[in-house]
Amino acid sequence: MEEFLLYTVGKLVEHPEEVVITRTETPSRTIYHIAANKSDLPKIIGKGGHTIQALRTLLHASALKKGIRVGLEIIE
């Protein structure tokens, strides 16, 4: 899933080399954190949060197939 996020977010931003995806494991779910160049954050979030919500939806659908729970957060 990290590869999927890195690929997708990398296509949205102007500085894909600065995108870093980290993962935190908890007993109940896995949380992915996206760190990127400050000027690229609005592109990841999107107008009204639509882009980040779409990423979360795709991530949840993929995780559901694998039977796991996931979360997605942006590090500013």
PDB file of N, CA, C and O in Angstrom:
ATOM      1  N   MET A   1       0.813  -1.202   0.000  1.00  0.00           N
ATOM      2  CA  MET A   1       0.000   0.000   0.000  1.00  0.00           C
ATOM      3  C   MET A   1       0.851   1.258   0.000  1.00  0.00           C
ATOM      4  O   MET A   1       0.425   2.267  -0.535  1.00  0.00           O
ATOM      5  N   GLU A   2       2.036   1.155   0.615  1.00  0.00           N
ATOM      6  CA  GLU A   2       2.920   2.313   0.615  1.00  0.00           C
ATOM      7  C   GLU A   2       3.340   2.680  -0.808  1.00  0.00           C
ATOM      8  O   GLU A   2       3.424   3.859  -1.149  1.00  0.00           O
ATOM      9  N   GLU A   3       3.572   1.658  -1.626  1.00  0.00           N
ATOM     10  CA  GLU A   3       3.961   1.909  -3.007  1.00  0.00           C
ATOM     11  C   GLU A   3       2.835   2.614  -3.765  1.00  0.00           C
ATOM     12  O   GLU A   3       3.077   3.527  -4.553  1.00  0.00           O
ATOM     13  N   PHE A   4       1.604   2.170  -3.530  1.00  0.00           N
ATOM     14  CA  PHE A   4       0.445   2.798  -4.162  1.00  0.00           C
ATOM     15  C   PHE A   4       0.358   4.274  -3.778  1.00  0.00           C
ATOM     16  O   PHE A   4       0.178   5.144  -4.632  1.00  0.00           O
ATOM     17  N   LEU A   5       0.486   4.563  -2.485  1.00  0.00           N
ATOM     18  CA  LEU A   5       0.401   5.955  -2.021  1.00  0.00           C
ATOM     19  C   LEU A   5       1.537   6.799  -2.590  1.00  0.00           C
ATOM     20  O   LEU A   5       1.321   7.926  -3.032  1.00  0.00           O
ATOM     21  N   LEU A   6       2.744   6.242  -2.568  1.00  0.00           N
ATOM     22  CA  LEU A   6       3.897   6.981  -3.078  1.00  0.00           C
ATOM     23  C   LEU A   6       3.730   7.287  -4.561  1.00  0.00           C
ATOM     24  O   LEU A   6       4.001   8.403  -5.014  1.00  0.00           O
ATOM     25  N   TYR A   7       3.257   6.331  -5.330  1.00  0.00           N
ATOM     26  CA  TYR A   7       3.036   6.538  -6.757  1.00  0.00           C
ATOM     27  C   TYR A   7       1.949   7.595  -6.994  1.00  0.00           C
ATOM     28  O   TYR A   7       2.139   8.531  -7.770  1.00  0.00           O
ATOM     29  N   THR A   8       0.819   7.446  -6.328  1.00  0.00           N
ATOM     30  CA  THR A   8      -0.314   8.337  -6.540  1.00  0.00           C
ATOM     31  C   THR A   8      -0.001   9.767  -6.109  1.00  0.00           C
ATOM     32  O   THR A   8      -0.232  10.720  -6.852  1.00  0.00           O
ATOM     33  N   VAL A   9       0.522   9.918  -4.917  1.00  0.00           N
ATOM     34  CA  VAL A   9       0.844  11.258  -4.409  1.00  0.00           C
ATOM     35  C   VAL A   9       1.974  11.868  -5.231  1.00  0.00           C
ATOM     36  O   VAL A   9       1.960  13.069  -5.523  1.00  0.00           O
ATOM     37  N   GLY A  10       2.929  11.050  -5.657  1.00  0.00           N
ATOM     38  CA  GLY A  10       4.030  11.537  -6.475  1.00  0.00           C
ATOM     39  C   GLY A  10       3.571  12.149  -7.787  1.00  0.00           C
ATOM     40  O   GLY A  10       4.188  13.080  -8.306  1.00  0.00           O
ATOM     41  N   LYS A  11       2.460  11.642  -8.323  1.00  0.00           N
ATOM     42  CA  LYS A  11       1.917  12.189  -9.567  1.00  0.00           C
ATOM     43  C   LYS A  11       1.154  13.498  -9.352  1.00  0.00           C
ATOM     44  O   LYS A  11       0.954  14.260 -10.286  1.00  0.00           O
ATOM     45  N   LEU A  12       0.743  13.767  -8.118  1.00  0.00           N
ATOM     46  CA  LEU A  12      -0.028  14.976  -7.822  1.00  0.00           C
ATOM     47  C   LEU A  12       0.850  16.197  -7.563  1.00  0.00           C
ATOM     48  O   LEU A  12       0.411  17.325  -7.770  1.00  0.00           O
ATOM     49  N   VAL A  13       2.060  15.983  -7.090  1.00  0.00           N
ATOM     50  CA  VAL A  13       2.883  17.082  -6.576  1.00  0.00           C
ATOM     51  C   VAL A  13       3.961  17.509  -7.571  1.00  0.00           C
ATOM     52  O   VAL A  13       4.279  16.794  -8.511  1.00  0.00           O
ATOM     53  N   GLU A  14       4.532  18.688  -7.331  1.00  0.00           N
ATOM     54  CA  GLU A  14       5.622  19.198  -8.166  1.00  0.00           C
ATOM     55  C   GLU A  14       6.980  18.658  -7.738  1.00  0.00           C
ATOM     56  O   GLU A  14       7.913  18.647  -8.534  1.00  0.00           O
ATOM     57  N   HIS A  15       7.097  18.243  -6.482  1.00  0.00           N
ATOM     58  CA  HIS A  15       8.366  17.739  -5.948  1.00  0.00           C
ATOM     59  C   HIS A  15       8.181  16.307  -5.452  1.00  0.00           C
ATOM     60  O   HIS A  15       8.198  16.052  -4.242  1.00  0.00           O
ATOM     61  N   PRO A  16       8.031  15.342  -6.363  1.00  0.00           N
ATOM     62  CA  PRO A  16       7.773  13.960  -5.929  1.00  0.00           C
ATOM     63  C   PRO A  16       8.934  13.341  -5.159  1.00  0.00           C
ATOM     64  O   PRO A  16       8.720  12.433  -4.341  1.00  0.00           O
ATOM     65  N   GLU A  17      10.142  13.847  -5.357  1.00  0.00           N
ATOM     66  CA  GLU A  17      11.303  13.303  -4.640  1.00  0.00           C
ATOM     67  C   GLU A  17      11.267  13.627  -3.151  1.00  0.00           C
ATOM     68  O   GLU A  17      11.950  12.985  -2.355  1.00  0.00           O
ATOM     69  N   GLU A  18      10.447  14.599  -2.753  1.00  0.00           N
ATOM     70  CA  GLU A  18      10.349  14.986  -1.351  1.00  0.00           C
ATOM     71  C   GLU A  18       9.186  14.321  -0.619  1.00  0.00           C
ATOM     72  O   GLU A  18       8.997  14.545   0.572  1.00  0.00           O
ATOM     73  N   VAL A  19       8.410  13.500  -1.308  1.00  0.00           N
ATOM     74  CA  VAL A  19       7.283  12.811  -0.681  1.00  0.00           C
ATOM     75  C   VAL A  19       7.816  11.619   0.115  1.00  0.00           C
ATOM     76  O   VAL A  19       8.577  10.804  -0.398  1.00  0.00           O
ATOM     77  N   VAL A  20       7.410  11.559   1.385  1.00  0.00           N
ATOM     78  CA  VAL A  20       7.820  10.467   2.259  1.00  0.00           C
ATOM     79  C   VAL A  20       6.566   9.855   2.881  1.00  0.00           C
ATOM     80  O   VAL A  20       5.737  10.563   3.443  1.00  0.00           O
ATOM     81  N   ILE A  21       6.445   8.545   2.754  1.00  0.00           N
ATOM     82  CA  ILE A  21       5.321   7.821   3.343  1.00  0.00           C
ATOM     83  C   ILE A  21       5.865   6.983   4.494  1.00  0.00           C
ATOM     84  O   ILE A  21       6.782   6.193   4.302  1.00  0.00           O
ATOM     85  N   THR A  22       5.315   7.180   5.686  1.00  0.00           N
ATOM     86  CA  THR A  22       5.696   6.361   6.836  1.00  0.00           C
ATOM     87  C   THR A  22       4.464   5.627   7.345  1.00  0.00           C
ATOM     88  O   THR A  22       3.333   6.021   7.055  1.00  0.00           O
ATOM     89  N   ARG A  23       4.710   4.582   8.090  1.00  0.00           N
ATOM     90  CA  ARG A  23       3.612   3.739   8.571  1.00  0.00           C
ATOM     91  C   ARG A  23       3.753   3.548  10.076  1.00  0.00           C
ATOM     92  O   ARG A  23       4.832   3.316  10.586  1.00  0.00           O
ATOM     93  N   THR A  24       2.624   3.646  10.774  1.00  0.00           N
ATOM     94  CA  THR A  24       2.557   3.384  12.205  1.00  0.00           C
ATOM     95  C   THR A  24       1.570   2.248  12.424  1.00  0.00           C
ATOM     96  O   THR A  24       0.427   2.330  11.976  1.00  0.00           O
ATOM     97  N   GLU A  25       2.027   1.209  13.094  1.00  0.00           N
ATOM     98  CA  GLU A  25       1.175   0.053  13.368  1.00  0.00           C
ATOM     99  C   GLU A  25       0.593   0.165  14.777  1.00  0.00           C
ATOM    100  O   GLU A  25       1.316   0.432  15.727  1.00  0.00           O
ATOM    101  N   THR A  26      -0.700  -0.012  14.896  1.00  0.00           N
ATOM    102  CA  THR A  26      -1.362  -0.112  16.183  1.00  0.00           C
ATOM    103  C   THR A  26      -2.064  -1.465  16.213  1.00  0.00           C
ATOM    104  O   THR A  26      -2.221  -2.098  15.163  1.00  0.00           O
ATOM    105  N   PRO A  27      -2.492  -1.907  17.366  1.00  0.00           N
ATOM    106  CA  PRO A  27      -3.173  -3.212  17.411  1.00  0.00           C
ATOM    107  C   PRO A  27      -4.441  -3.270  16.551  1.00  0.00           C
ATOM    108  O   PRO A  27      -4.770  -4.313  16.007  1.00  0.00           O
ATOM    109  N   SER A  28      -5.119  -2.144  16.388  1.00  0.00           N
ATOM    110  CA  SER A  28      -6.382  -2.175  15.664  1.00  0.00           C
ATOM    111  C   SER A  28      -6.283  -1.755  14.197  1.00  0.00           C
ATOM    112  O   SER A  28      -7.148  -2.092  13.398  1.00  0.00           O
ATOM    113  N   ARG A  29      -5.223  -0.980  13.821  1.00  0.00           N
ATOM    114  CA  ARG A  29      -5.121  -0.532  12.443  1.00  0.00           C
ATOM    115  C   ARG A  29      -3.731  -0.020  12.108  1.00  0.00           C
ATOM    116  O   ARG A  29      -2.901   0.182  12.984  1.00  0.00           O
ATOM    117  N   THR A  30      -3.513   0.219  10.840  1.00  0.00           N
ATOM    118  CA  THR A  30      -2.266   0.774  10.330  1.00  0.00           C
ATOM    119  C   THR A  30      -2.549   2.192   9.859  1.00  0.00           C
ATOM    120  O   THR A  30      -3.505   2.422   9.130  1.00  0.00           O
ATOM    121  N   ILE A  31      -1.704   3.125  10.274  1.00  0.00           N
ATOM    122  CA  ILE A  31      -1.885   4.521   9.880  1.00  0.00           C
ATOM    123  C   ILE A  31      -0.706   4.924   9.006  1.00  0.00           C
ATOM    124  O   ILE A  31       0.452   4.740   9.372  1.00  0.00           O
ATOM    125  N   TYR A  32      -1.023   5.451   7.826  1.00  0.00           N
ATOM    126  CA  TYR A  32      -0.008   5.950   6.910  1.00  0.00           C
ATOM    127  C   TYR A  32       0.063   7.461   7.038  1.00  0.00           C
ATOM    128  O   TYR A  32      -0.959   8.133   7.105  1.00  0.00           O
ATOM    129  N   HIS A  33       1.290   7.984   7.064  1.00  0.00           N
ATOM    130  CA  HIS A  33       1.524   9.420   7.197  1.00  0.00           C
ATOM    131  C   HIS A  33       2.222   9.906   5.929  1.00  0.00           C
ATOM    132  O   HIS A  33       3.204   9.300   5.496  1.00  0.00           O
ATOM    133  N   ILE A  34       1.733  10.989   5.369  1.00  0.00           N
ATOM    134  CA  ILE A  34       2.324  11.576   4.170  1.00  0.00           C
ATOM    135  C   ILE A  34       3.020  12.871   4.562  1.00  0.00           C
ATOM    136  O   ILE A  34       2.400  13.768   5.130  1.00  0.00           O
ATOM    137  N   ALA A  35       4.313  12.962   4.232  1.00  0.00           N
ATOM    138  CA  ALA A  35       5.070  14.198   4.416  1.00  0.00           C
ATOM    139  C   ALA A  35       5.532  14.643   3.025  1.00  0.00           C
ATOM    140  O   ALA A  35       5.989  13.818   2.230  1.00  0.00           O
ATOM    141  N   ALA A  36       5.385  15.927   2.726  1.00  0.00           N
ATOM    142  CA  ALA A  36       5.769  16.454   1.417  1.00  0.00           C
ATOM    143  C   ALA A  36       6.216  17.901   1.565  1.00  0.00           C
ATOM    144  O   ALA A  36       6.102  18.491   2.644  1.00  0.00           O
ATOM    145  N   ASN A  37       6.686  18.452   0.478  1.00  0.00           N
ATOM    146  CA  ASN A  37       7.073  19.847   0.437  1.00  0.00           C
ATOM    147  C   ASN A  37       5.859  20.698   0.816  1.00  0.00           C
ATOM    148  O   ASN A  37       4.738  20.414   0.401  1.00  0.00           O
ATOM    149  N   LYS A  38       6.107  21.732   1.589  1.00  0.00           N
ATOM    150  CA  LYS A  38       5.008  22.579   2.072  1.00  0.00           C
ATOM    151  C   LYS A  38       4.162  23.162   0.938  1.00  0.00           C
ATOM    152  O   LYS A  38       2.944  23.289   1.066  1.00  0.00           O
ATOM    153  N   SER A  39       4.790  23.479  -0.178  1.00  0.00           N
ATOM    154  CA  SER A  39       4.038  24.050  -1.303  1.00  0.00           C
ATOM    155  C   SER A  39       3.164  23.007  -2.007  1.00  0.00           C
ATOM    156  O   SER A  39       2.249  23.362  -2.746  1.00  0.00           O
ATOM    157  N   ASP A  40       3.435  21.723  -1.784  1.00  0.00           N
ATOM    158  CA  ASP A  40       2.656  20.660  -2.414  1.00  0.00           C
ATOM    159  C   ASP A  40       1.459  20.199  -1.574  1.00  0.00           C
ATOM    160  O   ASP A  40       0.590  19.490  -2.085  1.00  0.00           O
ATOM    161  N   LEU A  41       1.409  20.571  -0.320  1.00  0.00           N
ATOM    162  CA  LEU A  41       0.330  20.112   0.549  1.00  0.00           C
ATOM    163  C   LEU A  41      -1.068  20.471   0.035  1.00  0.00           C
ATOM    164  O   LEU A  41      -1.967  19.632   0.078  1.00  0.00           O
ATOM    165  N   PRO A  42      -1.288  21.701  -0.473  1.00  0.00           N
ATOM    166  CA  PRO A  42      -2.631  21.995  -1.000  1.00  0.00           C
ATOM    167  C   PRO A  42      -3.035  21.087  -2.162  1.00  0.00           C
ATOM    168  O   PRO A  42      -4.212  20.778  -2.332  1.00  0.00           O
ATOM    169  N   LYS A  43      -2.071  20.624  -2.947  1.00  0.00           N
ATOM    170  CA  LYS A  43      -2.386  19.727  -4.056  1.00  0.00           C
ATOM    171  C   LYS A  43      -2.792  18.349  -3.543  1.00  0.00           C
ATOM    172  O   LYS A  43      -3.625  17.677  -4.147  1.00  0.00           O
ATOM    173  N   ILE A  44      -2.190  17.924  -2.445  1.00  0.00           N
ATOM    174  CA  ILE A  44      -2.538  16.630  -1.859  1.00  0.00           C
ATOM    175  C   ILE A  44      -3.913  16.703  -1.201  1.00  0.00           C
ATOM    176  O   ILE A  44      -4.719  15.782  -1.315  1.00  0.00           O
ATOM    177  N   ILE A  45      -4.187  17.809  -0.540  1.00  0.00           N
ATOM    178  CA  ILE A  45      -5.472  17.971   0.148  1.00  0.00           C
ATOM    179  C   ILE A  45      -6.590  18.211  -0.857  1.00  0.00           C
ATOM    180  O   ILE A  45      -7.661  17.620  -0.746  1.00  0.00           O
ATOM    181  N   GLY A  46      -6.344  19.057  -1.832  1.00  0.00           N
ATOM    182  CA  GLY A  46      -7.348  19.338  -2.856  1.00  0.00           C
ATOM    183  C   GLY A  46      -8.368  20.354  -2.381  1.00  0.00           C
ATOM    184  O   GLY A  46      -8.454  20.697  -1.210  1.00  0.00           O
ATOM    185  N   LYS A  47      -9.154  20.816  -3.314  1.00  0.00           N
ATOM    186  CA  LYS A  47     -10.168  21.823  -3.016  1.00  0.00           C
ATOM    187  C   LYS A  47     -11.250  21.206  -2.135  1.00  0.00           C
ATOM    188  O   LYS A  47     -11.902  20.246  -2.516  1.00  0.00           O
ATOM    189  N   GLY A  48     -11.405  21.776  -0.963  1.00  0.00           N
ATOM    190  CA  GLY A  48     -12.404  21.261  -0.027  1.00  0.00           C
ATOM    191  C   GLY A  48     -12.064  19.894   0.542  1.00  0.00           C
ATOM    192  O   GLY A  48     -12.930  19.220   1.091  1.00  0.00           O
ATOM    193  N   GLY A  49     -10.805  19.456   0.385  1.00  0.00           N
ATOM    194  CA  GLY A  49     -10.397  18.159   0.913  1.00  0.00           C
ATOM    195  C   GLY A  49     -10.802  16.975   0.045  1.00  0.00           C
ATOM    196  O   GLY A  49     -10.705  15.827   0.469  1.00  0.00           O
ATOM    197  N   HIS A  50     -11.205  17.244  -1.181  1.00  0.00           N
ATOM    198  CA  HIS A  50     -11.706  16.179  -2.049  1.00  0.00           C
ATOM    199  C   HIS A  50     -10.615  15.190  -2.461  1.00  0.00           C
ATOM    200  O   HIS A  50     -10.870  13.989  -2.542  1.00  0.00           O
ATOM    201  N   THR A  51      -9.407  15.680  -2.718  1.00  0.00           N
ATOM    202  CA  THR A  51      -8.331  14.786  -3.158  1.00  0.00           C
ATOM    203  C   THR A  51      -7.902  13.850  -2.045  1.00  0.00           C
ATOM    204  O   THR A  51      -7.775  12.642  -2.259  1.00  0.00           O
ATOM    205  N   ILE A  52      -7.687  14.365  -0.852  1.00  0.00           N
ATOM    206  CA  ILE A  52      -7.273  13.512   0.261  1.00  0.00           C
ATOM    207  C   ILE A  52      -8.376  12.520   0.613  1.00  0.00           C
ATOM    208  O   ILE A  52      -8.112  11.366   0.953  1.00  0.00           O
ATOM    209  N   GLN A  53      -9.610  12.944   0.492  1.00  0.00           N
ATOM    210  CA  GLN A  53     -10.726  12.033   0.771  1.00  0.00           C
ATOM    211  C   GLN A  53     -10.772  10.910  -0.263  1.00  0.00           C
ATOM    212  O   GLN A  53     -11.046   9.756   0.079  1.00  0.00           O
ATOM    213  N   ALA A  54     -10.492  11.228  -1.514  1.00  0.00           N
ATOM    214  CA  ALA A  54     -10.453  10.193  -2.558  1.00  0.00           C
ATOM    215  C   ALA A  54      -9.317   9.212  -2.296  1.00  0.00           C
ATOM    216  O   ALA A  54      -9.486   7.990  -2.456  1.00  0.00           O
ATOM    217  N   LEU A  55      -8.159   9.714  -1.866  1.00  0.00           N
ATOM    218  CA  LEU A  55      -7.042   8.830  -1.518  1.00  0.00           C
ATOM    219  C   LEU A  55      -7.419   7.912  -0.361  1.00  0.00           C
ATOM    220  O   LEU A  55      -7.100   6.722  -0.369  1.00  0.00           O
ATOM    221  N   ARG A  56      -8.084   8.460   0.628  1.00  0.00           N
ATOM    222  CA  ARG A  56      -8.518   7.645   1.774  1.00  0.00           C
ATOM    223  C   ARG A  56      -9.504   6.563   1.333  1.00  0.00           C
ATOM    224  O   ARG A  56      -9.420   5.420   1.790  1.00  0.00           O
ATOM    225  N   THR A  57     -10.417   6.917   0.452  1.00  0.00           N
ATOM    226  CA  THR A  57     -11.401   5.955  -0.036  1.00  0.00           C
ATOM    227  C   THR A  57     -10.716   4.810  -0.783  1.00  0.00           C
ATOM    228  O   THR A  57     -11.035   3.635  -0.558  1.00  0.00           O
ATOM    229  N   LEU A  58      -9.770   5.132  -1.653  1.00  0.00           N
ATOM    230  CA  LEU A  58      -9.042   4.098  -2.385  1.00  0.00           C
ATOM    231  C   LEU A  58      -8.224   3.223  -1.442  1.00  0.00           C
ATOM    232  O   LEU A  58      -8.166   1.997  -1.604  1.00  0.00           O
ATOM    233  N   LEU A  59      -7.602   3.841  -0.460  1.00  0.00           N
ATOM    234  CA  LEU A  59      -6.805   3.089   0.511  1.00  0.00           C
ATOM    235  C   LEU A  59      -7.686   2.155   1.328  1.00  0.00           C
ATOM    236  O   LEU A  59      -7.340   0.991   1.549  1.00  0.00           O
ATOM    237  N   HIS A  60      -8.835   2.636   1.760  1.00  0.00           N
ATOM    238  CA  HIS A  60      -9.770   1.811   2.532  1.00  0.00           C
ATOM    239  C   HIS A  60     -10.279   0.634   1.705  1.00  0.00           C
ATOM    240  O   HIS A  60     -10.397  -0.477   2.211  1.00  0.00           O
ATOM    241  N   ALA A  61     -10.583   0.875   0.441  1.00  0.00           N
ATOM    242  CA  ALA A  61     -11.074  -0.203  -0.423  1.00  0.00           C
ATOM    243  C   ALA A  61     -10.014  -1.276  -0.608  1.00  0.00           C
ATOM    244  O   ALA A  61     -10.309  -2.474  -0.552  1.00  0.00           O
ATOM    245  N   SER A  62      -8.784  -0.858  -0.790  1.00  0.00           N
ATOM    246  CA  SER A  62      -7.691  -1.816  -0.941  1.00  0.00           C
ATOM    247  C   SER A  62      -7.464  -2.596   0.348  1.00  0.00           C
ATOM    248  O   SER A  62      -7.234  -3.802   0.325  1.00  0.00           O
ATOM    249  N   ALA A  63      -7.528  -1.912   1.474  1.00  0.00           N
ATOM    250  CA  ALA A  63      -7.322  -2.570   2.766  1.00  0.00           C
ATOM    251  C   ALA A  63      -8.455  -3.527   3.088  1.00  0.00           C
ATOM    252  O   ALA A  63      -8.238  -4.585   3.687  1.00  0.00           O
ATOM    253  N   LEU A  64      -9.659  -3.187   2.690  1.00  0.00           N
ATOM    254  CA  LEU A  64     -10.817  -4.036   2.946  1.00  0.00           C
ATOM    255  C   LEU A  64     -10.652  -5.395   2.276  1.00  0.00           C
ATOM    256  O   LEU A  64     -11.003  -6.425   2.845  1.00  0.00           O
ATOM    257  N   LYS A  65     -10.096  -5.392   1.067  1.00  0.00           N
ATOM    258  CA  LYS A  65      -9.836  -6.650   0.368  1.00  0.00           C
ATOM    259  C   LYS A  65      -8.860  -7.538   1.147  1.00  0.00           C
ATOM    260  O   LYS A  65      -8.936  -8.747   1.081  1.00  0.00           O
ATOM    261  N   LYS A  66      -7.931  -6.899   1.857  1.00  0.00           N
ATOM    262  CA  LYS A  66      -6.930  -7.635   2.632  1.00  0.00           C
ATOM    263  C   LYS A  66      -7.383  -7.899   4.061  1.00  0.00           C
ATOM    264  O   LYS A  66      -6.684  -8.544   4.830  1.00  0.00           O
ATOM    265  N   GLY A  67      -8.533  -7.347   4.434  1.00  0.00           N
ATOM    266  CA  GLY A  67      -9.072  -7.567   5.768  1.00  0.00           C
ATOM    267  C   GLY A  67      -8.384  -6.786   6.866  1.00  0.00           C
ATOM    268  O   GLY A  67      -8.344  -7.218   8.014  1.00  0.00           O
ATOM    269  N   ILE A  68      -7.834  -5.624   6.525  1.00  0.00           N
ATOM    270  CA  ILE A  68      -7.183  -4.794   7.538  1.00  0.00           C
ATOM    271  C   ILE A  68      -7.828  -3.415   7.569  1.00  0.00           C
ATOM    272  O   ILE A  68      -8.534  -3.020   6.655  1.00  0.00           O
ATOM    273  N   ARG A  69      -7.561  -2.689   8.650  1.00  0.00           N
ATOM    274  CA  ARG A  69      -8.067  -1.315   8.795  1.00  0.00           C
ATOM    275  C   ARG A  69      -6.899  -0.361   8.647  1.00  0.00           C
ATOM    276  O   ARG A  69      -5.819  -0.604   9.177  1.00  0.00           O
ATOM    277  N   VAL A  70      -7.130   0.740   7.930  1.00  0.00           N
ATOM    278  CA  VAL A  70      -6.070   1.714   7.689  1.00  0.00           C
ATOM    279  C   VAL A  70      -6.572   3.131   7.903  1.00  0.00           C
ATOM    280  O   VAL A  70      -7.770   3.392   7.885  1.00  0.00           O
ATOM    281  N   GLY A  71      -5.635   4.027   8.100  1.00  0.00           N
ATOM    282  CA  GLY A  71      -5.911   5.454   8.197  1.00  0.00           C
ATOM    283  C   GLY A  71      -4.868   6.209   7.392  1.00  0.00           C
ATOM    284  O   GLY A  71      -3.791   5.679   7.100  1.00  0.00           O
ATOM    285  N   LEU A  72      -5.173   7.435   7.024  1.00  0.00           N
ATOM    286  CA  LEU A  72      -4.258   8.248   6.241  1.00  0.00           C
ATOM    287  C   LEU A  72      -4.237   9.660   6.815  1.00  0.00           C
ATOM    288  O   LEU A  72      -5.288  10.290   6.965  1.00  0.00           O
ATOM    289  N   GLU A  73      -3.041  10.124   7.142  1.00  0.00           N
ATOM    290  CA  GLU A  73      -2.885  11.467   7.713  1.00  0.00           C
ATOM    291  C   GLU A  73      -1.787  12.221   6.973  1.00  0.00           C
ATOM    292  O   GLU A  73      -0.874  11.610   6.414  1.00  0.00           O
ATOM    293  N   ILE A  74      -1.880  13.540   6.992  1.00  0.00           N
ATOM    294  CA  ILE A  74      -0.864  14.396   6.380  1.00  0.00           C
ATOM    295  C   ILE A  74      -0.065  15.064   7.494  1.00  0.00           C
ATOM    296  O   ILE A  74      -0.642  15.611   8.429  1.00  0.00           O
ATOM    297  N   ILE A  75       1.247  14.999   7.357  1.00  0.00           N
ATOM    298  CA  ILE A  75       2.140  15.670   8.310  1.00  0.00           C
ATOM    299  C   ILE A  75       2.504  17.024   7.719  1.00  0.00           C
ATOM    300  O   ILE A  75       3.026  17.098   6.615  1.00  0.00           O
ATOM    301  N   GLU A  76       2.207  18.095   8.450  1.00  0.00           N
ATOM    302  CA  GLU A  76       2.509  19.439   7.956  1.00  0.00           C
ATOM    303  C   GLU A  76       3.800  19.951   8.520  1.00  0.00           C
ATOM    304  O   GLU A  76       4.232  19.649   9.539  1.00  0.00           O
TER     305      GLU A  76
END
